[in-house]
Short mmCIF file of C-alpha atoms in Angstrom, two decimals:
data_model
loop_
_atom_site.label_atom_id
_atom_site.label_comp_id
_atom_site.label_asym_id
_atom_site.label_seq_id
_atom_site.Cartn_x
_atom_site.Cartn_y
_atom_site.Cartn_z
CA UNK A 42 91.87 144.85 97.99
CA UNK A 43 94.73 142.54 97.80
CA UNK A 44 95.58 140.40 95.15
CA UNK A 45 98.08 137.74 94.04
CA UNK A 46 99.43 136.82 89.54
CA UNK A 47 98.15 133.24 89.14
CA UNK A 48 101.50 130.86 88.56
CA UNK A 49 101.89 130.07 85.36
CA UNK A 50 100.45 126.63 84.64
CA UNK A 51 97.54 128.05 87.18
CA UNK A 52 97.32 130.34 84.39
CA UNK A 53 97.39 127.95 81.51
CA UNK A 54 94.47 126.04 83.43
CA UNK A 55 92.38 128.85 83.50
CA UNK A 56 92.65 129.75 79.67
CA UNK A 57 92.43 126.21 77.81
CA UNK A 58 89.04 126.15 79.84
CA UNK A 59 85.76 125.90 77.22
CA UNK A 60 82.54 124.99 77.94
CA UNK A 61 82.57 121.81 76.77
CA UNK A 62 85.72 121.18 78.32
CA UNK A 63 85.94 122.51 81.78
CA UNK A 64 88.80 122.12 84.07
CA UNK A 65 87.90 121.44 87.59
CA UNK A 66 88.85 119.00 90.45
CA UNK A 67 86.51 116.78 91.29
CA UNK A 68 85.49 114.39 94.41
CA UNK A 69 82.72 112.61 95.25
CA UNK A 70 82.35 111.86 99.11
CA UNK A 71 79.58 109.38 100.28
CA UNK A 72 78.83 109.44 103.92
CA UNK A 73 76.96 106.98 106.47
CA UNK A 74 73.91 109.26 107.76
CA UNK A 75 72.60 109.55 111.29
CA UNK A 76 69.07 110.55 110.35
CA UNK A 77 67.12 111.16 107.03
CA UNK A 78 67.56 114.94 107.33
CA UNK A 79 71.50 114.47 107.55
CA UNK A 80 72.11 116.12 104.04
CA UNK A 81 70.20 118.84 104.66
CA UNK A 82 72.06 119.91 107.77
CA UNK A 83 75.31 118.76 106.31
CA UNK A 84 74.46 121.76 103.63
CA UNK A 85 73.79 124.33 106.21
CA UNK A 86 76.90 123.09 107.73
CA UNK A 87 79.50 123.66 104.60
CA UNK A 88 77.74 127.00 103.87
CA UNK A 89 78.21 128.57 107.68
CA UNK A 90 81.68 127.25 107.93
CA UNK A 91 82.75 128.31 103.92
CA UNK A 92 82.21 132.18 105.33
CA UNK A 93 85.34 131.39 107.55
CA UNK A 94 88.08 130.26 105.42
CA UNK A 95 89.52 132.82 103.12
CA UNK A 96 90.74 130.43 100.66
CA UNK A 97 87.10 129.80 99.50
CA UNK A 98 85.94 133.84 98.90
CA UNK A 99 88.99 134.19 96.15
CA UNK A 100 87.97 134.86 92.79
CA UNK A 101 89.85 135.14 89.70
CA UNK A 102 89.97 138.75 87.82
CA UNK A 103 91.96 139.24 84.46
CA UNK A 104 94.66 140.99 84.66
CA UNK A 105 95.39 144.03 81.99
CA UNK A 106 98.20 146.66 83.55
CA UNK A 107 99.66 148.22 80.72
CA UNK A 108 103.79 148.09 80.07
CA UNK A 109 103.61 145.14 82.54
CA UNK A 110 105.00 141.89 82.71
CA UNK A 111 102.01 140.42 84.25
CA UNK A 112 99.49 142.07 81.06
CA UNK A 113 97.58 139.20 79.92
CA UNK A 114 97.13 137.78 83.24
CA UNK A 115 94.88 136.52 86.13
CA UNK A 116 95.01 137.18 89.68
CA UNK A 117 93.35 135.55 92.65
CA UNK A 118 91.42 138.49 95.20
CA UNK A 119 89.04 138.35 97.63
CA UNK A 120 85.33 138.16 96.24
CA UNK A 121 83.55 141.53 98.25
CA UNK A 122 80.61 139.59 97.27
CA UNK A 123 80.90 136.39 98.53
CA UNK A 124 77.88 134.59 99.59
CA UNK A 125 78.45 130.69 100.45
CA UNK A 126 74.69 130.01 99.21
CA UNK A 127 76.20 130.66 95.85
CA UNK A 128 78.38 127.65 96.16
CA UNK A 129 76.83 125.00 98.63
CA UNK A 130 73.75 123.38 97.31
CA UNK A 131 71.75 121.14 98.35
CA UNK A 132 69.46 118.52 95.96
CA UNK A 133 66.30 116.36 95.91
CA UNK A 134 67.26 112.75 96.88
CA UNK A 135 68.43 110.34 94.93
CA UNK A 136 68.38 106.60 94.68
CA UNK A 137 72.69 107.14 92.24
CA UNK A 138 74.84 109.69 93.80
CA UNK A 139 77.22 108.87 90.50
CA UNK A 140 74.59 109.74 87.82
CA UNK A 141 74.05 113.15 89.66
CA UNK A 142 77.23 113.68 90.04
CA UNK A 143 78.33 113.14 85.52
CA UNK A 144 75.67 115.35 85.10
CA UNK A 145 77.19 118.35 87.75
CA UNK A 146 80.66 117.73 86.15
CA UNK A 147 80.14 118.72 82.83
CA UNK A 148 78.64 121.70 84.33
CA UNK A 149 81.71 124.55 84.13
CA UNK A 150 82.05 126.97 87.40
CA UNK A 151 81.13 130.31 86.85
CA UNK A 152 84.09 132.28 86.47
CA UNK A 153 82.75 135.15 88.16
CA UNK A 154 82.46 134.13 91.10
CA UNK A 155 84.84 131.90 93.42
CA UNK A 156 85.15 128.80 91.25
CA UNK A 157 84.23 126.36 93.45
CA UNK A 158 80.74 124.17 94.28
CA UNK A 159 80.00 121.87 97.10
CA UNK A 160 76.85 119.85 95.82
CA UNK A 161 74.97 117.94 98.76
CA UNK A 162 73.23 114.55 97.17
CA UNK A 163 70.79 113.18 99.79
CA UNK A 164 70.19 109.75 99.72
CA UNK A 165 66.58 108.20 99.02
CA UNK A 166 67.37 105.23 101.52
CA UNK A 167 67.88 107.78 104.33
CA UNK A 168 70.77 106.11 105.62
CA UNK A 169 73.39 107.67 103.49
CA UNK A 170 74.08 111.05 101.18
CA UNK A 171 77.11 112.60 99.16
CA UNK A 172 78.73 115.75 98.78
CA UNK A 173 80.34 116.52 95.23
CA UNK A 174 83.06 119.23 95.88
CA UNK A 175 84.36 120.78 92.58
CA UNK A 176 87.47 122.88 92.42
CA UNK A 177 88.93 124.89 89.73
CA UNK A 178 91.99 123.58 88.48
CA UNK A 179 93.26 127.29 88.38
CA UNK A 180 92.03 127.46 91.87
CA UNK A 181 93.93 124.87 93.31
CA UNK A 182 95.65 121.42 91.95
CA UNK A 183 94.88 118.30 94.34
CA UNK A 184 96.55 118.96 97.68
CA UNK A 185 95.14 122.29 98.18
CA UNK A 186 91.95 121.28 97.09
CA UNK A 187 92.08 118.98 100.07
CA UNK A 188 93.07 121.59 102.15
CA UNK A 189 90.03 123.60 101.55
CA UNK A 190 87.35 120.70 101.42
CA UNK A 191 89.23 119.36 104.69
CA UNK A 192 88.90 122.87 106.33
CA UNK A 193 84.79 122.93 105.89
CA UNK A 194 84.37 118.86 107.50
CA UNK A 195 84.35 118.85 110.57
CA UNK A 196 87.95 119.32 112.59
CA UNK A 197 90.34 116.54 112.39
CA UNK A 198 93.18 116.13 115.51
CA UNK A 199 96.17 116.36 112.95
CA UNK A 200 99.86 116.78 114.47
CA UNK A 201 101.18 120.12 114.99
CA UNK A 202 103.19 121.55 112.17
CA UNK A 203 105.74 124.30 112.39
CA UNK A 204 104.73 127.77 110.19
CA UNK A 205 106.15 127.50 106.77
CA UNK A 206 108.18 131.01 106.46
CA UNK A 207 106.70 133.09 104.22
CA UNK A 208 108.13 133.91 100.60
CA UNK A 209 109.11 137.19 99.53
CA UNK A 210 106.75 139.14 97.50
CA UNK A 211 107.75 138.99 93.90
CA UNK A 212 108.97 141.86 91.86
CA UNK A 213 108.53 142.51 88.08
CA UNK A 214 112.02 143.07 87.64
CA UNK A 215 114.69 140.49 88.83
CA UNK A 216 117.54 141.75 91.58
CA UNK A 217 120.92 142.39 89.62
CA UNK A 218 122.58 141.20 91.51
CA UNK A 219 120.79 137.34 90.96
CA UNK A 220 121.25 137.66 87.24
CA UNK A 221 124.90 135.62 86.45
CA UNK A 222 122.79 132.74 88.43
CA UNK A 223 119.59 133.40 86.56
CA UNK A 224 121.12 133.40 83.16
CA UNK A 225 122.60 130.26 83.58
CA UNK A 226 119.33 129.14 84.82
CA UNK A 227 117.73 130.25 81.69
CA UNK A 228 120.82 128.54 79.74
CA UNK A 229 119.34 125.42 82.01
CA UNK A 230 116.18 126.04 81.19
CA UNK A 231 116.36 126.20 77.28
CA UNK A 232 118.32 122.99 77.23
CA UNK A 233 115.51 121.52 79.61
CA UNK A 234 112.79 122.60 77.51
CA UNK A 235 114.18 121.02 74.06
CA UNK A 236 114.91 117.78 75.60
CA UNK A 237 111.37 117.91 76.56
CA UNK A 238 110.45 118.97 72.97
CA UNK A 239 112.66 115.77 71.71
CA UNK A 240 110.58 113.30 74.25
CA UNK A 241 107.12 114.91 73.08
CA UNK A 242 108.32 113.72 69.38
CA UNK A 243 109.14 110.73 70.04
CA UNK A 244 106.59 109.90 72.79
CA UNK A 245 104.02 110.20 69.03
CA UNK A 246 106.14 107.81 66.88
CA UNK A 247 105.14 104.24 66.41
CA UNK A 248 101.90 104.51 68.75
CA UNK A 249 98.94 102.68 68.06
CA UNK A 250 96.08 104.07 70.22
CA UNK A 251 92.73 103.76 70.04
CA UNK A 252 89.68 105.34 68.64
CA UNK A 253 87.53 104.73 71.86
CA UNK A 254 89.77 107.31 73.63
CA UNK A 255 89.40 110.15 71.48
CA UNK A 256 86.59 112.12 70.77
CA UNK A 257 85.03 115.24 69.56
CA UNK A 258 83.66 116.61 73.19
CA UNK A 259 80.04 116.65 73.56
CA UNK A 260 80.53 118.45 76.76
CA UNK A 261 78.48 115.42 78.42
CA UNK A 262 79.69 113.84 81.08
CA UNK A 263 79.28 110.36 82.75
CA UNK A 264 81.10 109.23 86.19
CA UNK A 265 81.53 105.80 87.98
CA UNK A 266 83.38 104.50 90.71
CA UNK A 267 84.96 101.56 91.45
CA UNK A 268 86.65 99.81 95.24
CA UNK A 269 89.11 97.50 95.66
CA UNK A 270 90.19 96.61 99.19
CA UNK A 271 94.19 97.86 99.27
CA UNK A 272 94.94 94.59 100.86
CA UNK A 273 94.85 92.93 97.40
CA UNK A 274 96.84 95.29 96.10
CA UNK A 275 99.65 94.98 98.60
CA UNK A 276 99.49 90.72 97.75
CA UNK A 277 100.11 91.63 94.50
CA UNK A 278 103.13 94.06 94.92
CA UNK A 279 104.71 91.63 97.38
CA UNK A 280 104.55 88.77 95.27
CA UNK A 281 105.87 90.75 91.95
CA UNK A 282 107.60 93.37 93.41
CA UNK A 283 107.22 97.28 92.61
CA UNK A 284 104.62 99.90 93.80
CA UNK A 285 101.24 100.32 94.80
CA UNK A 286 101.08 102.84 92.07
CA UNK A 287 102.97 100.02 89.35
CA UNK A 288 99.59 97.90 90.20
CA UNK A 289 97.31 100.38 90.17
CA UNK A 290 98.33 101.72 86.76
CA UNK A 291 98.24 98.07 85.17
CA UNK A 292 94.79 97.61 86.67
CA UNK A 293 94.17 100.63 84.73
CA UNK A 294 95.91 98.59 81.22
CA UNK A 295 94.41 95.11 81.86
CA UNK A 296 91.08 96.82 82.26
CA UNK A 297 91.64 99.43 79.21
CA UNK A 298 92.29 95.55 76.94
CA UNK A 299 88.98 93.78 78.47
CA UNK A 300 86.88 97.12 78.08
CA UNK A 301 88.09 97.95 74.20
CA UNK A 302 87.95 93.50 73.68
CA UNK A 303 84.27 93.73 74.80
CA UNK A 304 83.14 97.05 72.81
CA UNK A 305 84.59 95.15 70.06
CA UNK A 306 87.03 97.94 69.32
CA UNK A 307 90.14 95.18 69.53
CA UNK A 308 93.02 95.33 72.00
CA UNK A 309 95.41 94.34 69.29
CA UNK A 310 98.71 96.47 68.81
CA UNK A 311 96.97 99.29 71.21
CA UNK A 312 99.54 100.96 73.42
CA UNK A 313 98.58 104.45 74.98
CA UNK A 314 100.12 106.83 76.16
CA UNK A 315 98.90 107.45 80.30
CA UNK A 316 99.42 110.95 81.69
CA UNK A 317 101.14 110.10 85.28
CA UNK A 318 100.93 113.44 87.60
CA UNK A 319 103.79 114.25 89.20
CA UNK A 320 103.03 116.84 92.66
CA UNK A 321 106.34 119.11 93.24
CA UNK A 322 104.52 119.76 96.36
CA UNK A 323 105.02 118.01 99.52
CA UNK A 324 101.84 117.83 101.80
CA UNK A 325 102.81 120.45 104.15
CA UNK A 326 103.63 122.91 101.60
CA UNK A 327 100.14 122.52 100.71
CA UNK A 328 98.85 125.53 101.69
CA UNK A 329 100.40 128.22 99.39
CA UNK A 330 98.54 128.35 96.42
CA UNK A 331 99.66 127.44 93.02
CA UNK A 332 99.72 124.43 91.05
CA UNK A 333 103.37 122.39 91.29
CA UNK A 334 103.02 119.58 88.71
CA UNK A 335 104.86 117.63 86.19
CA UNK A 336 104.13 114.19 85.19
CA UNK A 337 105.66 110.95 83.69
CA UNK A 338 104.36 109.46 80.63
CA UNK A 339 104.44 105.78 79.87
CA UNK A 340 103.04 103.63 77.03
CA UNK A 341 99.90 101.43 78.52
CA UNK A 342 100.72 97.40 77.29
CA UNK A 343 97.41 96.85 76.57
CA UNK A 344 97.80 94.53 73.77
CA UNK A 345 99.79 92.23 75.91
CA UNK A 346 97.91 88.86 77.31
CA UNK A 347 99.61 88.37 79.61
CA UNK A 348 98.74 90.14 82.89
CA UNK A 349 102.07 90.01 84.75
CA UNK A 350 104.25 90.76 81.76
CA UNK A 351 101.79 93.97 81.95
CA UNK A 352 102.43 94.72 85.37
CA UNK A 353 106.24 94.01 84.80
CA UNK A 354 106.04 96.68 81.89
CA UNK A 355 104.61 99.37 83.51
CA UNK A 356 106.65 98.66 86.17
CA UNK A 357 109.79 98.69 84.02
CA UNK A 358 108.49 101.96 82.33
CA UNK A 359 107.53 104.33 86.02
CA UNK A 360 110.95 102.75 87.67
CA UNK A 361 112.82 104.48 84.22
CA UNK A 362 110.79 108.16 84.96
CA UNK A 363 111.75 107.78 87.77
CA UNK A 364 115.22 107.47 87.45
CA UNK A 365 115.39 110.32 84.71
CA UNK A 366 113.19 112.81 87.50
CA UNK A 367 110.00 114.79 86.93
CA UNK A 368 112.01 117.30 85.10
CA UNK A 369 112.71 115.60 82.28
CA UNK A 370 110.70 113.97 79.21
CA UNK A 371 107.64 114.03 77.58
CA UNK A 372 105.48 114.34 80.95
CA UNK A 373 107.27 117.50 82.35
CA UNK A 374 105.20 119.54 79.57
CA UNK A 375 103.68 121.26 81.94
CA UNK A 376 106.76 122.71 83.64
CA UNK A 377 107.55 124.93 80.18
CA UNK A 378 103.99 126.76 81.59
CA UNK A 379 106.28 128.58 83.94
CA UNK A 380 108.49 129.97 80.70
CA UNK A 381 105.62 131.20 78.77
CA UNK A 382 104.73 134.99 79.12
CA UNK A 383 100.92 136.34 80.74
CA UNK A 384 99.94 137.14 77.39
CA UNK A 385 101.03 133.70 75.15
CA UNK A 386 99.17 131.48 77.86
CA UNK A 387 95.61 133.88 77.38
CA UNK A 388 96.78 134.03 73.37
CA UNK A 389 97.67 130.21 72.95
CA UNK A 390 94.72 128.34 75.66
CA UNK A 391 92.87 127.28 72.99
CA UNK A 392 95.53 125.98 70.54
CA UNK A 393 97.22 124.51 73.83
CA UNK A 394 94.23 122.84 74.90
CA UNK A 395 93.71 121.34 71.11
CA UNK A 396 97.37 120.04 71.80
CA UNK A 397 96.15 117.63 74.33
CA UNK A 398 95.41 115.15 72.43
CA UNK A 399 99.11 115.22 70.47
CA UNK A 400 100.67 114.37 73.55
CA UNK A 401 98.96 111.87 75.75
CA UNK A 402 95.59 109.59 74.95
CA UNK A 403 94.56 109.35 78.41
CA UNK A 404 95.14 110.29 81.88
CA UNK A 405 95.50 108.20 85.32
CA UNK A 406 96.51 110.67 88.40
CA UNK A 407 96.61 109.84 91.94
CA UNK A 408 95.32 111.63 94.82
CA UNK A 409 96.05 111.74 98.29
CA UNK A 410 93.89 111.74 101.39
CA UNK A 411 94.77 111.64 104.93
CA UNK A 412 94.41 108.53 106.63
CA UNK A 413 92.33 109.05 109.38
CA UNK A 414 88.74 109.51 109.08
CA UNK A 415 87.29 112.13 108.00
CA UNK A 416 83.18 113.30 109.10
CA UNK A 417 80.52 116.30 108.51
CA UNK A 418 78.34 116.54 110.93
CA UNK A 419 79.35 113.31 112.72
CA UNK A 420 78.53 111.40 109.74
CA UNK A 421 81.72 109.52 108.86
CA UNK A 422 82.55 109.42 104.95
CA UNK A 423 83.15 105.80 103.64
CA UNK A 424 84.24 106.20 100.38
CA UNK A 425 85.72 109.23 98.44
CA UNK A 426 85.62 108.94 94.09
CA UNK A 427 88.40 111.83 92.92
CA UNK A 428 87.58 113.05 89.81
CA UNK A 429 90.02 114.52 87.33
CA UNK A 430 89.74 117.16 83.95
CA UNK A 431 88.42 115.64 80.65
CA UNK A 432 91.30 117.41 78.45
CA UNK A 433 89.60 118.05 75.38
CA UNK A 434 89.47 115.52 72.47
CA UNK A 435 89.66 112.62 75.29
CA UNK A 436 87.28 110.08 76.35
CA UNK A 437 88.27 108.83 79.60
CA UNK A 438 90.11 110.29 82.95
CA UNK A 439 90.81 107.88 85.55
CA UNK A 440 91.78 109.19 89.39
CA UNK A 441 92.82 106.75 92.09
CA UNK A 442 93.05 107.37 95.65
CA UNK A 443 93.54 105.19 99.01
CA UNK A 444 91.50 105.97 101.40
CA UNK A 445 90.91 104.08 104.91
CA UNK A 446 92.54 100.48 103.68
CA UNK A 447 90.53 100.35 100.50
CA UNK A 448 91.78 101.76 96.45
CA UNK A 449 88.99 104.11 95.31
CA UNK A 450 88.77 105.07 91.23
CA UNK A 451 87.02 107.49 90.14
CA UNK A 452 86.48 107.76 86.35
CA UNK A 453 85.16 110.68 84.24
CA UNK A 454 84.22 109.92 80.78
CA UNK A 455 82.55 111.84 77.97
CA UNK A 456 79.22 110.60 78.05
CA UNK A 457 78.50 110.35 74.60
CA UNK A 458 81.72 108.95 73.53
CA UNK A 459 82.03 106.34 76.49
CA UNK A 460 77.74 104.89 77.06
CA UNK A 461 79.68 102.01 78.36
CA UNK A 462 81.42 103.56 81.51
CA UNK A 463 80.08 100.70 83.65
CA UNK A 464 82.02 97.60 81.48
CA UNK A 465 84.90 99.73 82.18
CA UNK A 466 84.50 100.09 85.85
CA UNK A 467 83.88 96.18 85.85
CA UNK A 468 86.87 95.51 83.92
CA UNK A 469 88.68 97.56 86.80
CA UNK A 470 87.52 94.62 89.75
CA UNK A 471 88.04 91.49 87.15
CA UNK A 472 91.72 92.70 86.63
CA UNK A 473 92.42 92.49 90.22
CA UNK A 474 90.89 89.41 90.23
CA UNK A 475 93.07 88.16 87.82
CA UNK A 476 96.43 89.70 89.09
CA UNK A 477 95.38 88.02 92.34
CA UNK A 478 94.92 84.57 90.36
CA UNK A 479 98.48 84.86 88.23
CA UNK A 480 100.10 85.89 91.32
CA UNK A 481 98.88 82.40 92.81
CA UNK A 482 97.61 84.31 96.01
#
C-alpha cells in the first residue's frame, strides 16, 4: 500500500485539531431542484461517483519509523476500507439549510476514516436542497478541496490543460551535492523566520480588540450566509479605487463596528487584527496535495466612522503586504510549519493551537470557484457559503467567495459566544449599502 509524509503545515493542521475545535473546510451548496426527490438521488449520486476518485479513499495514518526523519508524522494512504456510505449522507428535510449545517460543523471528522463528509439537506419546499461538503484541513486547503467536490458534480466542459510533470520522490537525506545551495537557503531561512518573529511582536503591541471575538470554545457552532450582487462591489472599487478583495475586507470592518455598536460591546478604539490567506498555489497546480499558504495580516479600522476612510485603510494596509510579499511579516506564520521537525508539530499542536489567539483575533479568507456553473444531477447550484476553521479561542470566521456575478459570505461562529450571528450577517448588506451611498453611486 502506498503512502505519501503529510507537508508540514498539513501536518500542523492535523495536530492542533481538538474536539471542540476541529479543523475542516467547509461549503455549503444550495441547488434549484427538479423534483421533490432531487436530494435523495443527488445522495446516491455523490456516493456512486466518490468510489471513483482516489483522492476521496485517502486516509491519514500516524507515522512512527524509528531513527527517521519523518517519526512523529502522518501520511496520507489509500483507505482498503473505503465505503462512500460512510461519508455521503443524506437528511430529513428541512425548512434552514444554515441551522443544519452550524450544527454538522462543530461535528469533527472521524480521523479514522477518510476525513471528509458530503451531507445532503433536502428542502421542505421541494423546490430546492443543499449539500454541506466538509474537508479536512490536513486533507486538502481550498483549491484542492474544490478539486475533489468538483470531481463528484456532475462534469463541467473545462479547457484542456497540459500534465503538470511529476516531482521527484523525496529522500530523507538531501543530495550532496545540493547542500552549498541549501545551506544558504537555511541561512535564508533563519533570517526569514526572525523577521517574522519581529512582525508577530509587534503585530500584539498597541491593539485594542475586542472581547466579542474571543472566547473559551464551547465546541458549538452557528453558520449564516450572506449575498451581495458583485456588481455593487465593482461601483464601489471603480469609484475609490483598489480591489475587489480591499472592499470586501472593509465590508467585513464596517460590519464588525455596526455588529459590536448594536451588542453594545462599543466600537470605540477596536482595531483587529484579520487573518488574510495567502494560496502559494496557482489553480492548475491544484491537484498535488498539500497545503501552500501564507497570509497577510492587517489591523481592521473598525473604530473609524467614516466608511471610506475605512476602505482607504484597508486598502492602504493589503497594497503594503503586498508590496513586502507573502513571505514576509506577521501573516507568513504559517510558512515556519515547513521548518519544524515530524515530532515538534505532534509535540507542540496543542500549545500551537492555544497560540492562535496571540497572533490574529479573527480570520477573513477568500475562496475561489470556477465561473461557470456548476450542477448535480442537472440541478444547477445557485449559491455556494465557504466555510472556514474556528481557530480555537475565536468567535467568528468569515469566508468570501464570488460565484456566478454575486459575493457569497459564509460565516462560522461559536454558537455560544456569537447568539447574534444574524445582526452580523445584516450588518454585512447595510455596509454595502452604505459604501454604495458615500460613493454617491
Amino acid at each position: 500500500m502506498t503512502s505519501d509524509l503529510l507537508a508540514p503545515l498539513d501536518l500542523a493542521f492535523w495536530n492542533i485539531e481538538s474536539d471542540r475545535n476541529p479543523m475542516h473546510l467547509g461549503a455549503l451548496g444550495v441547488f434549484s431542484a427538479h423534483s421533490p426527490t432531487a436530494g435523495a438521488h443527488a445522495a446516491d449520486l455523490l456516493a456512486a461517483r466518490a468510489a471513483a476518485v482516489p483522492g476521496l479513499r485517502m486516509r491519514i495514518r500516524d507515522v512512527w519509523q524509528p531513527l527517521s526523519l519523518s517519526f512523529g508524522s502522518a501520511a496520507r494512504e489509500a483507505d482498503p476500507d473505503f465505503d462512500p456510505l460512510h461519508h455521503v449522507r443524506l437528511h430529513a428535510p428541512t425548512a434552514d439549510f444554515q441551522e443544519v449545517a452550524g450544527r454538522l460543523m462543530e461535528r469533527p471528522l472521524e480521523r479514522g476514516r477518510p476525513p471528509w463528509e458530503a451531507h445532503v439537506l433536502p428542502g421542505e419546499d421541494g423546490v430546492s436542497f443543499a449539500v454541506l461538503f466538509k474537508f479536512h484541513h490536513a486533507l486538502a486547503d481550498g483549491l484542492r478541496a474544490l478539486a475533489l467536490a468538483a470531481a463528484i458534480l456532475d462534469p463541467m466542459d473545462m479547457p484542456e490543460r497540459r500534465p503538470r510533470p511529476a516531482e521527484p520522490a523525496r529522500g530523507l537525506l538531501p543530495d550532496v551535492r545540493k547542500l552549498p545551495g541549501l545551506v544558504r537557503g537555511a541561512l535564508s531561512d533563519v533570517g526569514r523566520a526572525l523577521d517574522i518573529g519581529a512582525s508577530v511582536a509587534r503585530s500584539t503591541l498597541d491593539v485594542r480588540s475586542s472581547s466579542a471575538l474571543t472566547s473559551d470554545a464551547s465546541g458549538t457552532r452557528r453558520t449564516a450566509g450572506v449575498v451581495v450582487d458583485l456588481d455593487d462591489v465593482h461601483r464601489i472599487r471603480k469609484t475609490v479605487g483598489g480591489t475587489v478583495n480591499d472592499v470586501l475586507i472593509a465590508v467585513v470592518a464596517g460590519a464588525l463596528r455596526r455588529w459590536l455598536d448594536e451588542r453594545g460591546d462599543g466600537s470605540e478604539g477596536v482595531a483587529p487584527r484579520a487573518l488574510i490567506p495567502v494560496s502559494k498555489r496557482r489553480p492548475r497546480t491544484a491537484q498535488p496535495q498539500g497545503n501552500r499558504l501564507s497570509g497577510y495580516l492587517i489591523r481592521l479600522p473598525v473604530d473609524d466612522p467614516d466608511p471610506l476612510a475605512r476602505l482607504a485603510s484597508v486598502r492602504t494596509a493589503m497594497d503594503r503586504n503586498k508590496d513586502a510579499g507573502p513571505n514576509r511579516g506577521a501573516g507568513a506564520v504559517a510558512l515556519l510549519a515547513d521548518h519544524v521537525p515530524a515530532l515538534g508539530h505532534r509535540l507542540g499542536g496543542p500549545l500551537a493551537a492555544q497560540a492562535a489567539r496571540l497572533w490574529f483575533d479573527i480570520l477573513v479568507t477568500s475562496v475561489p470557484l470556477p465561473g461557470i456553473g456548476l450542477k448535480l444531477g442537472g440541478n444547477p447550484v445557485t449559491a455556494v457559503f465557504p466555510f472556514a476553521p474556528l481557530a480555537r479561542g475565536q468567535s467568528l470566521a468569515v469566508a468570501v467567495s464570488t460565484f456566478r456575478g454575486q459575493v457569497h459570505y459564509g460565516l462560522v461562529a461559536d454558537a455560544e459566544a456569537v447568539p447574534d450571528l444574524d445582526v452580523f450577517a445584516r450588518a454585512l448588506t447595510e455596509e454595502v449599502e452604505t459604501l454604495i451611498t458615500a460613493c454617491g453611486s
